[in-house]
Amino acid sequence: MMNKTTISKKYGRTYHMPPEVTYDWVKKDTIEKPPVWCSVDLRDGNQALIDPMPLEDKLEFFKLLVDIGFKEIEVGFPASSDTEYNFIRALIERDMIPGDVTIQVLTQAREHIIKKTFEAVKGAPHAVVHLYNSTSVEQREQVFKKDKEAIKQLAVDGAKLLKEMAEATDGNFTFEYSPESFSQTEPEYALEVCNAVLDIWQPDANHKAIINLPSTVQVAMPHVFACQIEYMHKHLKYRENVVLSVHPHNDRGCGVSDAEFGILAGADRVEGTLFGNGERTGNVDIVTVAINMMCHGVDSGLDFSNIMQVREAYERFTGMKVHERVPYAGDLVFTAFSGSHQDAISKGMTWLKEGKSGNRWDVPYLPIDPEDVGREYESDVIRINSVSGKGGVAFVLKQQFGFSLPAAMKEEVGYLIKGVSDRRHQELHPSEIYEIFEENYINLHNVFSIPECHFRQEKGIRAEVTIEQNGESRLIKAGGNGRLDAVSNAVKTYFGISYQLSVYEEHAISKGSSSKAAAYVAILCDGKLYWGVGVDEDIIKASIAALVSAANKLAVEQHITEGREERIVEIISYIKNDYMNVTLDTLSEEFHLSKPYLSKYIKEKAGMTFQEAVRKERMKKARTLLRETDQTVETVAAEVGYENVEHFNRLFKKNYGITPVQYRKQEE
């Protein structure tokens, strides 16, 4: 195991700071316009593949790069192999190079190689001939065993030969020079070599030259590279007629930073590859740099609006795989599993849709709109596992299936879904989330169903509700303030249960069939909410289905398996319908039962006395009037059968623990 002493002895800085450092690039906080982009996927990227691409794949890849919008594409090193040479000839002879696209070819500063290079590009609409030789201390001493003057002379001789061959070859050519291993070259020496090359080429406004500065091996922090670029930018000869280019590699994982800092420092052009393919750890990822610019409102000029199609083609051509966390194109880069992240994204999307952000994209955790690169909210943004939260589950149900859960329901559904994910030890896909949601909330009839309801308006709403259970049907008559309340009263009467209708919401389903509606009902019993969801083309039917689902959940939990006897249901219904005037005498006469028997029967079957049953209905009506009208307490008392308001107040407080006035304030 290495220690501090051995590390410090073995390793050290192999980069060189410029003789003067101005740091003007540091004063800029954004890139204001895109550089000229040059893809080197078909040369630098191809040579780094385990199995280089065959001809037809390279031709298809070239088409892809053109479609993306690259105007400069390095297509090969034609003198290196027949495969490279034949590919370039195929592009030219098949007339595949658009008039506004320039191909680029690489050559060493050797006569026979340069000659072969010009043969390869003969007939191209426009070609960049890219000359290079290595200039770093290590290369000079260990590889070439030449001094600075000799290395500079190699570059000068190559530049002269390029100029001679271009004049002798029919075509439109631009010259490019790279001091390879620039990142480990003394900047003042790299400047000397580049200026010597430029003196040969004498670039002008109509014949510009490209000076390309590669971090062939990335050995320094990005700011060092930026300082080197700024030094060259400020001291190159013919600067107004020189396109200053950078070619960052990624040995330290700083390829994107080198490119962005290089542009701030004066670079006009960037050479790189899709998704950073290249030797060792690769080249700069042009996809990332381009979309980073979009984040700041700068149009890169490259089209990545279908990033997943680009990725699929890239993986097919190269045999390489794009990692899940690669910016913008990775499977998981827009994905939030964390509950707090999901909640923030969901709220941010709502904020955006409500127009509160204006035209600006400003959503928490999402630096760009995934749709702008062809990603989908449904499958890319919110994904659910055991650490997800209520906001994420609600987001999936809304985005994918059109269900806008009530705020009070989100937590329960969230815990249900993440609990299933936790037990399964796996992520849940949207279809699985919906399946669980449907199974637990939508149109449930474990214990009973209501296949039919008929309503009429009479002192509110009167309903005839058919309740079906165990293959048998019963018709229950009940009244209420509205249709849902009437049906709810029928259910309560049938089962002899007591609960409150606590929440009701409805909306049109925004996904799938636009004619369907969703209704949400929560009933409160013994301090616990039971949620149900109904879906139907008719909102009334959807509402009833939601109530039935909630009541079924309550019945299952309380082990209620069947309704009460038909006679007690009829007796209680009679009391409910005529609570103002009903007496034990009228009830006895209506059902042909003696008063003693009737009193005992009601107590036994309903769990309360006749007087308690009447008082329950009066108090229920009183609560409704207090909640929904501005009537005085005295008027409410009289309307529910109590002329003595003090007596009404005492009964109300005995039942609910608060006075009628306090109840009204509480509801408000």
XYZ file of C-alpha atoms in Angstrom:
668
model
C 0.000 0.000 0.000
C 1.347 3.381 -1.006
C 1.799 6.087 1.610
C 2.131 9.843 1.418
C 5.899 9.711 1.018
C 5.932 7.215 -1.837
C 3.062 8.977 -3.599
C 4.819 12.349 -3.427
C 8.047 10.804 -4.740
C 6.402 8.858 -7.561
C 3.952 11.454 -8.867
C 4.152 15.154 -9.581
C 2.878 17.865 -11.876
C 3.519 17.303 -15.566
C 1.697 20.403 -16.775
C 3.156 23.880 -17.290
C 1.536 27.175 -16.411
C 1.939 29.986 -18.955
C 4.690 32.546 -18.324
C 1.970 35.136 -17.808
C -1.517 34.437 -16.438
C -4.338 36.980 -16.883
C -7.402 35.077 -15.617
C -9.775 37.162 -17.720
C -11.794 34.024 -18.462
C -12.660 33.739 -14.754
C -14.688 36.958 -14.978
C -17.237 35.274 -17.246
C -20.016 33.178 -15.749
C -21.628 31.789 -18.880
C -21.007 30.865 -22.498
C -22.828 33.396 -24.642
C -22.708 31.667 -28.031
C -21.968 28.147 -29.225
C -18.583 27.169 -30.635
C -18.023 25.546 -33.993
C -18.611 21.854 -33.312
C -16.458 19.163 -34.870
C -17.380 15.535 -34.317
C -14.419 13.157 -34.204
C -16.583 10.049 -33.633
C -15.579 8.523 -36.965
C -11.846 8.967 -36.390
C -10.817 9.404 -32.763
C -13.923 7.593 -31.507
C -13.685 4.785 -34.044
C -10.023 4.032 -33.399
C -10.827 3.595 -29.686
C -13.386 0.828 -30.275
C -12.543 -2.789 -29.578
C -14.023 -3.599 -32.983
C -13.846 -0.558 -35.293
C -16.980 0.083 -37.319
C -17.410 -1.495 -40.757
C -17.980 0.694 -43.793
C -21.799 0.678 -43.878
C -22.065 1.478 -40.169
C -19.680 4.394 -40.590
C -21.750 5.698 -43.485
C -24.911 5.497 -41.363
C -23.127 7.158 -38.455
C -22.073 9.993 -40.767
C -25.726 10.523 -41.747
C -26.671 10.652 -38.063
C -24.036 13.322 -37.363
C -25.286 15.397 -40.302
C -28.884 15.084 -39.061
C -27.818 16.253 -35.598
C -26.389 19.386 -37.183
C -22.616 18.937 -37.231
C -21.051 21.088 -39.942
C -17.540 19.717 -39.424
C -16.940 15.973 -39.124
C -13.551 14.309 -38.841
C -13.945 11.172 -40.926
C -10.638 9.382 -40.582
C -6.919 8.980 -40.965
C -6.881 7.912 -44.633
C -3.222 6.923 -44.732
C -3.582 4.535 -41.784
C -5.555 1.774 -43.559
C -7.511 0.873 -46.676
C -10.689 0.786 -44.565
C -10.238 4.426 -43.582
C -9.325 5.450 -47.127
C -12.259 3.580 -48.702
C -14.741 5.105 -46.255
C -13.699 8.623 -47.203
C -13.857 7.806 -50.897
C -17.323 6.281 -50.420
C -18.594 9.504 -48.829
C -17.307 11.525 -51.755
C -18.193 9.168 -54.590
C -21.705 8.464 -53.267
C -22.262 12.217 -52.958
C -23.174 11.919 -49.269
C -21.554 15.157 -48.088
C -24.012 18.089 -47.995
C -22.750 21.374 -49.385
C -22.654 23.017 -45.954
C -20.745 20.171 -44.286
C -16.945 19.977 -44.165
C -15.139 16.694 -43.724
C -11.863 16.592 -41.846
C -8.967 14.157 -42.192
C -5.945 13.594 -39.980
C -2.351 13.307 -41.077
C 1.089 13.159 -39.549
C 3.805 15.519 -40.733
C 5.302 12.937 -43.133
C 5.428 13.311 -46.915
C 3.963 9.965 -48.053
C 1.186 10.188 -45.455
C 0.251 13.729 -46.501
C 0.213 12.689 -50.147
C -2.126 9.770 -49.430
C -4.342 12.098 -47.439
C -4.857 14.507 -50.324
C -5.629 11.604 -52.659
C -8.370 10.534 -50.240
C -10.145 13.900 -50.110
C -9.937 14.688 -53.835
C -13.394 15.785 -55.031
C -14.768 16.646 -51.602
C -16.837 19.874 -51.501
C -14.665 21.158 -48.665
C -12.086 19.421 -46.486
C -10.011 20.280 -43.429
C -6.580 18.662 -43.540
C -5.489 18.218 -39.948
C -1.739 18.085 -39.342
C -0.258 17.128 -36.002
C 2.947 16.262 -34.207
C 3.628 15.813 -30.530
C 5.367 18.607 -28.608
C 5.392 17.655 -24.895
C 8.539 17.234 -22.826
C 7.944 13.482 -22.426
C 7.371 12.948 -26.148
C 10.357 15.061 -27.179
C 12.705 13.289 -24.795
C 11.413 9.713 -24.697
C 9.748 9.073 -28.064
C 11.363 11.322 -30.667
C 14.623 12.036 -28.839
C 14.709 15.483 -30.461
C 15.197 18.948 -29.073
C 12.724 21.806 -29.326
C 14.093 23.149 -32.604
C 13.896 19.757 -34.283
C 10.316 19.192 -33.144
C 9.337 22.660 -34.354
C 10.989 21.930 -37.690
C 8.830 18.798 -38.076
C 5.746 20.981 -37.741
C 7.082 23.643 -40.132
C 8.066 21.074 -42.771
C 4.629 19.448 -42.502
C 2.918 22.819 -42.872
C 4.943 23.592 -45.998
C 4.108 20.211 -47.487
C 0.390 20.696 -46.781
C 0.456 24.016 -48.571
C 2.283 22.558 -51.563
C -0.016 19.554 -51.853
C -3.152 21.701 -51.535
C -1.980 23.948 -54.369
C -1.406 20.856 -56.514
C -4.718 19.199 -55.697
C -8.119 20.207 -57.027
C -10.376 21.129 -54.128
C -11.260 23.548 -51.350
C -9.040 22.994 -48.308
C -8.613 24.436 -44.826
C -5.515 23.712 -42.783
C -5.509 22.660 -39.132
C -2.528 22.138 -36.874
C -2.431 20.404 -33.472
C 0.559 20.415 -31.136
C -0.379 16.983 -29.824
C 0.099 16.586 -26.045
C -0.381 20.354 -25.731
C -1.581 19.837 -22.140
C 1.954 18.709 -21.160
C 3.819 21.188 -23.356
C 5.307 24.432 -22.118
C 2.723 27.004 -23.335
C 5.389 29.437 -24.578
C 6.961 26.636 -26.652
C 3.557 25.502 -28.001
C 2.952 29.132 -28.992
C 6.314 29.266 -30.754
C 5.545 26.134 -32.777
C 1.996 27.225 -33.678
C 3.136 30.676 -34.775
C 5.839 29.097 -36.924
C 3.190 26.987 -38.665
C 0.941 30.014 -39.128
C 3.823 31.937 -40.708
C 3.926 29.254 -43.399
C 0.180 29.257 -44.031
C -0.336 33.046 -43.790
C -4.076 32.794 -43.020
C -6.368 35.629 -44.100
C -10.072 36.439 -43.838
C -10.911 34.188 -46.791
C -8.539 31.380 -45.882
C -8.594 30.949 -42.134
C -6.497 28.346 -40.366
C -7.395 26.203 -37.383
C -5.091 25.859 -34.407
C -6.301 22.952 -32.307
C -5.068 22.572 -28.719
C -5.662 19.087 -27.323
C -5.493 18.001 -23.712
C -4.210 14.726 -25.138
C -3.629 13.503 -21.614
C -5.618 15.444 -19.063
C -3.117 16.070 -16.264
C -4.262 19.342 -14.702
C -7.283 20.900 -13.094
C -9.596 22.595 -15.606
C -8.580 26.119 -14.667
C -4.986 25.351 -15.648
C -6.117 24.294 -19.127
C -8.184 27.485 -19.358
C -5.142 29.592 -18.486
C -3.118 27.800 -21.152
C -5.855 28.442 -23.735
C -6.170 32.101 -22.768
C -2.420 32.557 -23.139
C -2.522 31.096 -26.643
C -5.635 33.116 -27.517
C -3.904 36.360 -26.591
C -0.547 35.660 -28.225
C -1.214 33.753 -31.452
C -0.250 35.522 -34.639
C -2.975 36.256 -37.195
C -5.495 35.769 -34.393
C -8.415 37.329 -36.254
C -7.907 34.774 -39.024
C -7.309 31.789 -36.765
C -10.074 29.504 -35.497
C -8.844 28.471 -32.055
C -10.004 24.938 -31.283
C -9.828 22.680 -28.211
C -9.826 18.896 -28.147
C -10.255 17.819 -24.497
C -9.703 14.272 -23.345
C -11.144 13.008 -20.080
C -8.406 11.269 -18.087
C -9.284 13.183 -14.909
C -13.008 13.226 -15.668
C -12.862 16.937 -16.498
C -13.421 16.852 -20.261
C -16.626 18.898 -20.103
C -15.038 21.436 -17.758
C -11.989 21.780 -20.021
C -14.248 22.429 -23.014
C -16.444 24.968 -21.219
C -13.514 26.766 -19.571
C -11.656 26.661 -22.888
C -14.524 28.481 -24.611
C -14.558 31.112 -21.855
C -10.806 31.491 -22.357
C -11.130 32.256 -26.064
C -11.646 28.999 -27.959
C -13.901 29.240 -31.025
C -14.276 25.541 -31.713
C -14.624 22.214 -29.887
C -13.673 18.764 -31.125
C -15.314 15.858 -29.328
C -17.560 12.835 -29.595
C -21.096 11.784 -28.795
C -21.243 10.562 -25.203
C -17.469 10.999 -24.791
C -16.218 7.914 -26.642
C -12.465 7.917 -27.268
C -9.075 6.605 -26.164
C -8.695 5.658 -22.495
C -11.401 7.550 -20.581
C -12.542 9.207 -23.785
C -12.987 12.625 -25.369
C -15.207 15.451 -24.268
C -18.915 14.513 -24.411
C -20.363 16.968 -26.926
C -23.923 16.010 -25.989
C -23.332 17.215 -22.448
C -21.580 20.446 -23.423
C -24.266 21.322 -25.987
C -27.227 20.687 -23.674
C -25.433 22.440 -20.809
C -25.528 25.534 -22.995
C -29.245 25.061 -23.573
C -29.701 25.130 -19.763
C -28.422 28.707 -19.866
C -30.602 29.733 -22.793
C -27.988 29.317 -25.557
C -28.947 27.442 -28.722
C -26.062 25.052 -29.413
C -27.056 24.547 -33.044
C -27.114 20.772 -32.501
C -30.379 18.853 -32.416
C -30.692 16.483 -29.478
C -34.479 16.685 -29.262
C -34.602 12.893 -29.692
C -31.674 12.033 -27.469
C -32.758 8.430 -26.902
C -32.854 7.754 -30.665
C -29.364 9.227 -30.967
C -28.225 7.068 -28.082
C -29.764 3.920 -29.568
C -28.012 4.527 -32.904
C -24.702 5.312 -31.184
C -24.854 2.117 -29.122
C -25.726 0.087 -32.207
C -22.889 1.500 -34.303
C -20.163 1.412 -31.649
C -21.122 -1.510 -29.426
C -20.590 0.838 -26.467
C -23.188 1.444 -23.756
C -24.309 4.774 -22.336
C -24.229 4.584 -18.549
C -27.430 5.138 -16.554
C -26.009 8.315 -15.020
C -24.536 9.970 -18.122
C -26.046 13.477 -18.263
C -29.243 13.912 -20.273
C -29.175 10.506 -22.022
C -28.679 8.045 -19.158
C -31.679 5.952 -18.133
C -31.815 7.468 -14.648
C -30.598 11.045 -15.055
C -34.054 12.623 -14.783
C -35.354 10.037 -12.348
C -36.340 10.868 -8.785
C -36.850 7.967 -6.396
C -36.568 10.095 -3.255
C -39.883 11.098 -1.768
C -38.826 14.685 -1.065
C -37.471 15.092 -4.602
C -40.645 13.654 -6.098
C -42.809 15.953 -4.021
C -40.788 19.005 -5.069
C -40.905 18.049 -8.758
C -44.642 17.419 -8.604
C -45.270 20.798 -6.953
C -42.912 22.499 -9.380
C -44.784 21.045 -12.354
C -48.064 22.273 -10.884
C -46.526 25.724 -10.347
C -45.402 25.743 -13.981
C -48.781 24.631 -15.343
C -50.488 27.353 -13.342
C -48.332 29.894 -15.175
C -46.504 31.118 -12.081
C -43.083 30.730 -13.732
C -44.030 32.703 -16.806
C -42.277 31.230 -19.829
C -39.212 30.161 -17.854
C -38.403 26.583 -16.957
C -37.864 26.571 -13.207
C -38.729 23.148 -11.773
C -36.879 21.802 -8.708
C -34.324 19.063 -9.446
C -34.798 19.306 -13.230
C -32.270 21.677 -14.860
C -33.984 21.249 -18.233
C -37.401 20.131 -19.409
C -36.947 16.407 -20.170
C -39.376 16.745 -23.066
C -36.919 19.061 -24.842
C -34.589 16.105 -25.325
C -37.345 13.618 -26.040
C -37.589 12.142 -22.551
C -40.937 11.277 -20.949
C -42.234 12.346 -17.556
C -44.126 9.069 -17.200
C -41.137 6.750 -17.544
C -38.130 9.001 -16.929
C -38.885 11.479 -14.156
C -40.831 9.941 -11.269
C -40.140 6.289 -10.557
C -41.327 4.473 -7.499
C -39.490 2.256 -5.037
C -39.429 1.808 -1.266
C -37.919 5.270 -0.610
C -40.458 7.129 -2.737
C -43.073 9.411 -1.247
C -46.686 10.401 -1.609
C -45.881 13.131 -4.128
C -44.147 10.730 -6.494
C -46.935 8.163 -6.453
C -49.519 10.889 -6.991
C -47.438 12.307 -9.858
C -47.318 8.929 -11.639
C -51.048 8.365 -11.213
C -51.772 11.829 -12.584
C -49.259 11.940 -15.425
C -49.716 8.363 -16.575
C -53.358 7.627 -15.808
C -55.059 10.974 -15.229
C -55.988 10.562 -11.532
C -55.584 13.768 -9.491
C -55.667 12.428 -5.948
C -57.139 14.643 -3.213
C -54.401 16.064 -1.016
C -55.678 14.130 2.007
C -55.505 10.852 0.056
C -51.939 11.136 -1.263
C -50.209 10.048 1.931
C -52.244 6.868 2.350
C -51.788 5.839 -1.284
C -48.081 6.701 -1.137
C -47.477 4.523 1.908
C -49.465 1.682 0.345
C -47.427 1.715 -2.890
C -44.010 2.115 -1.287
C -44.903 -0.642 1.186
C -45.517 -3.027 -1.697
C -42.207 -1.974 -3.274
C -40.430 -2.538 0.038
C -41.864 -6.035 0.448
C -41.027 -6.968 -3.129
C -37.560 -5.337 -2.904
C -37.990 -3.805 -6.338
C -39.028 -0.722 -8.268
C -42.676 -0.570 -9.302
C -43.490 0.335 -12.884
C -46.453 2.625 -13.635
C -48.657 -0.279 -14.706
C -47.971 -2.034 -11.401
C -48.720 1.146 -9.449
C -52.048 1.494 -11.207
C -52.865 -2.178 -10.615
C -52.309 -1.767 -6.861
C -54.289 1.489 -6.812
C -57.186 -0.089 -8.694
C -57.210 -3.193 -6.510
C -57.385 -1.142 -3.319
C -59.623 1.784 -4.250
C -61.503 1.662 -7.557
C -65.073 0.336 -7.886
C -64.749 -2.147 -5.008
C -67.609 -4.471 -4.055
C -66.060 -7.070 -1.759
C -69.122 -7.087 0.516
C -71.895 -5.396 -1.446
C -72.672 -3.436 -4.595
C -75.277 -0.905 -5.693
C -76.317 -1.752 -9.247
C -79.211 0.709 -9.415
C -80.444 3.972 -7.911
C -83.480 6.131 -8.606
C -83.920 9.665 -7.303
C -86.668 12.225 -6.925
C -86.732 15.671 -5.416
C -88.892 15.823 -2.296
C -87.751 17.725 0.787
C -84.208 17.335 -0.468
C -83.507 14.131 -2.369
C -85.361 10.851 -1.976
C -83.603 7.756 -3.226
C -84.539 4.166 -3.935
C -81.291 2.260 -3.679
C -80.846 -1.349 -4.744
C -78.217 -3.046 -2.591
C -76.950 -6.373 -3.863
C -75.224 -8.816 -1.540
C -74.605 -12.559 -1.610
C -76.698 -12.893 -4.762
C -79.716 -11.165 -3.227
C -81.096 -7.660 -3.827
C -82.829 -5.323 -1.383
C -84.490 -2.008 -2.148
C -83.687 0.625 0.475
C -85.472 3.958 0.581
C -83.652 6.921 2.082
C -83.442 10.682 1.930
C -80.608 13.176 2.006
C -79.396 16.647 1.135
C -78.159 15.392 -2.223
C -77.944 12.205 -4.230
C -74.742 10.973 -2.627
C -76.000 11.772 0.871
C -79.218 9.871 0.184
C -77.321 6.813 -1.049
C -75.001 7.053 1.941
C -78.009 7.080 4.295
C -79.348 4.000 2.552
C -76.050 2.188 3.111
C -75.942 3.221 6.770
C -79.519 2.076 7.295
C -78.966 -1.236 5.542
C -75.859 -2.169 7.542
C -76.621 -0.291 10.724
C -73.303 1.505 10.605
C -72.438 5.103 11.408
C -69.895 7.271 9.583
C -69.497 10.752 8.128
C -69.037 11.685 4.501
C -65.770 13.531 5.008
C -64.279 14.242 1.564
C -65.734 14.380 -1.900
C -63.864 15.415 -5.054
C -64.361 14.748 -8.742
C -62.706 15.493 -12.094
C -62.612 14.372 -15.698
C -59.897 11.815 -16.336
C -57.178 13.553 -18.351
C -55.688 10.418 -19.865
C -57.289 7.826 -22.079
C -61.015 8.271 -22.638
C -61.894 11.916 -22.090
C -65.534 10.950 -21.475
C -64.764 9.238 -18.160
C -64.837 10.868 -14.752
C -63.216 9.988 -11.456
C -64.784 10.603 -8.054
C -63.091 10.326 -4.662
C -64.969 9.742 -1.408
C -63.633 9.466 2.108
C -65.865 8.350 4.980
C -64.860 8.938 8.582
C -65.578 6.262 11.167
C -64.088 6.156 14.683
C -61.431 8.675 13.677
C -60.250 6.749 10.599
C -60.723 7.677 6.938
C -61.770 5.038 4.431
C -61.110 6.062 0.821
C -62.891 4.908 -2.295
C -62.592 5.839 -5.961
C -65.261 5.514 -8.620
C -64.749 5.673 -12.374
C -67.609 5.956 -14.843
C -68.798 7.962 -17.821
C -71.576 9.329 -15.564
C -70.272 11.428 -12.668
C -73.228 10.441 -10.448
C -72.470 6.768 -11.012
C -68.771 7.434 -10.409
C -69.614 9.179 -7.123
C -71.821 6.298 -5.954
C -69.126 3.802 -6.949
C -66.564 5.759 -4.896
C -68.879 5.729 -1.868
C -69.524 2.009 -2.315
C -65.748 1.374 -2.508
C -65.126 3.305 0.716
C -68.037 1.616 2.519
C -66.832 -1.801 1.373
C -63.414 -1.100 2.893
C -65.101 -0.118 6.159
C -67.286 -3.240 6.085
C -64.305 -5.514 5.491
C -62.301 -3.970 8.335
C -65.228 -4.188 10.753
C -66.116 -7.729 9.617
C -69.589 -6.698 8.446
C -70.681 -9.440 6.096
C -74.426 -8.899 5.720
C -77.146 -6.277 6.088
C -79.676 -6.014 8.842
C -83.103 -7.682 8.848
C -85.495 -6.160 6.364
C -87.989 -5.116 9.069
C -85.468 -3.119 11.153
C -84.231 -1.460 7.974
C -87.775 -0.408 7.154
C -88.398 0.849 10.705
C -85.193 2.905 10.801
C -85.924 4.255 7.288
C -89.366 5.343 8.500
C -87.827 7.168 11.455
C -85.257 8.848 9.201
C -87.909 9.990 6.745
C -90.345 11.387 9.357
C -88.140 12.281 12.321
C -90.079 15.499 12.967
C -93.438 13.836 13.558
C -92.818 10.161 14.216
C -93.939 8.748 17.577
C -93.931 5.265 19.029
C -97.717 5.244 18.500
C -97.497 6.043 14.773
C -94.666 3.529 14.366
C -96.667 0.836 16.162
C -99.633 1.508 13.912
C -97.513 1.542 10.728
C -95.818 -1.813 11.426
C -98.659 -3.486 13.354
C -96.486 -4.148 16.379
C -97.130 -3.396 20.033
C -95.215 -0.508 21.506
C -93.394 -2.648 24.122
C -92.320 -5.132 21.463
C -91.347 -2.335 19.094
C -89.223 -0.597 21.749
C -87.456 -3.826 22.585
C -86.981 -4.746 18.875
C -85.448 -1.371 17.964
C -83.101 -1.500 20.954
C -82.016 -5.040 20.123
C -81.572 -4.633 16.363
C -80.479 -1.005 16.067
C -78.471 -0.747 19.288
C -80.400 2.331 20.449
C -83.780 3.272 21.814
C -86.581 4.755 19.727
C -85.955 8.180 21.299
C -82.221 7.915 20.546
C -82.946 7.019 16.913
C -85.201 10.073 16.546
C -82.678 12.346 18.274
C -79.875 11.043 16.032
C -81.751 12.072 12.888
C -82.686 15.462 14.339
C -79.092 16.174 15.329
C -77.833 15.115 11.907
C -80.259 17.558 10.266
C -79.217 20.255 12.734
C -75.547 19.827 11.827
C -76.397 20.190 8.156
C -78.371 23.388 8.734
C -75.653 24.876 10.933
C -73.025 24.048 8.325
C -74.870 25.022 5.158
C -77.212 27.892 6.150
C -77.090 31.189 8.027
C -80.169 30.401 10.137
C -80.015 31.309 13.810
C -79.602 28.566 16.381
C -83.185 29.212 17.517
C -84.496 28.686 13.974
C -82.422 25.537 13.511
C -83.677 24.137 16.808
C -87.300 24.717 15.819
C -86.773 23.260 12.343
C -85.495 19.975 13.758
C -88.246 19.661 16.356
C -87.036 21.478 19.495
C -89.016 24.565 20.437
C -86.922 25.021 23.570
C -83.545 26.249 22.328
C -81.855 25.649 25.681
C -82.938 22.017 25.566
C -81.588 21.791 21.996
C -78.248 23.288 23.067
C -77.884 20.798 25.921
C -78.709 17.809 23.701
C -76.337 18.989 20.977
C -73.447 19.448 23.426
C -74.169 16.070 25.013
C -73.937 14.391 21.605
C -70.959 16.238 20.137
C -69.092 17.820 23.035
C -69.526 21.355 21.696
C -72.390 23.843 21.422
C -74.157 24.565 18.094
C -72.397 27.942 17.888
C -68.994 26.315 18.439
C -69.801 23.688 15.815
C -70.641 26.343 13.236
C -67.393 28.242 13.909
C -65.449 24.995 13.678
C -66.959 24.185 10.283
C -66.209 27.684 9.028
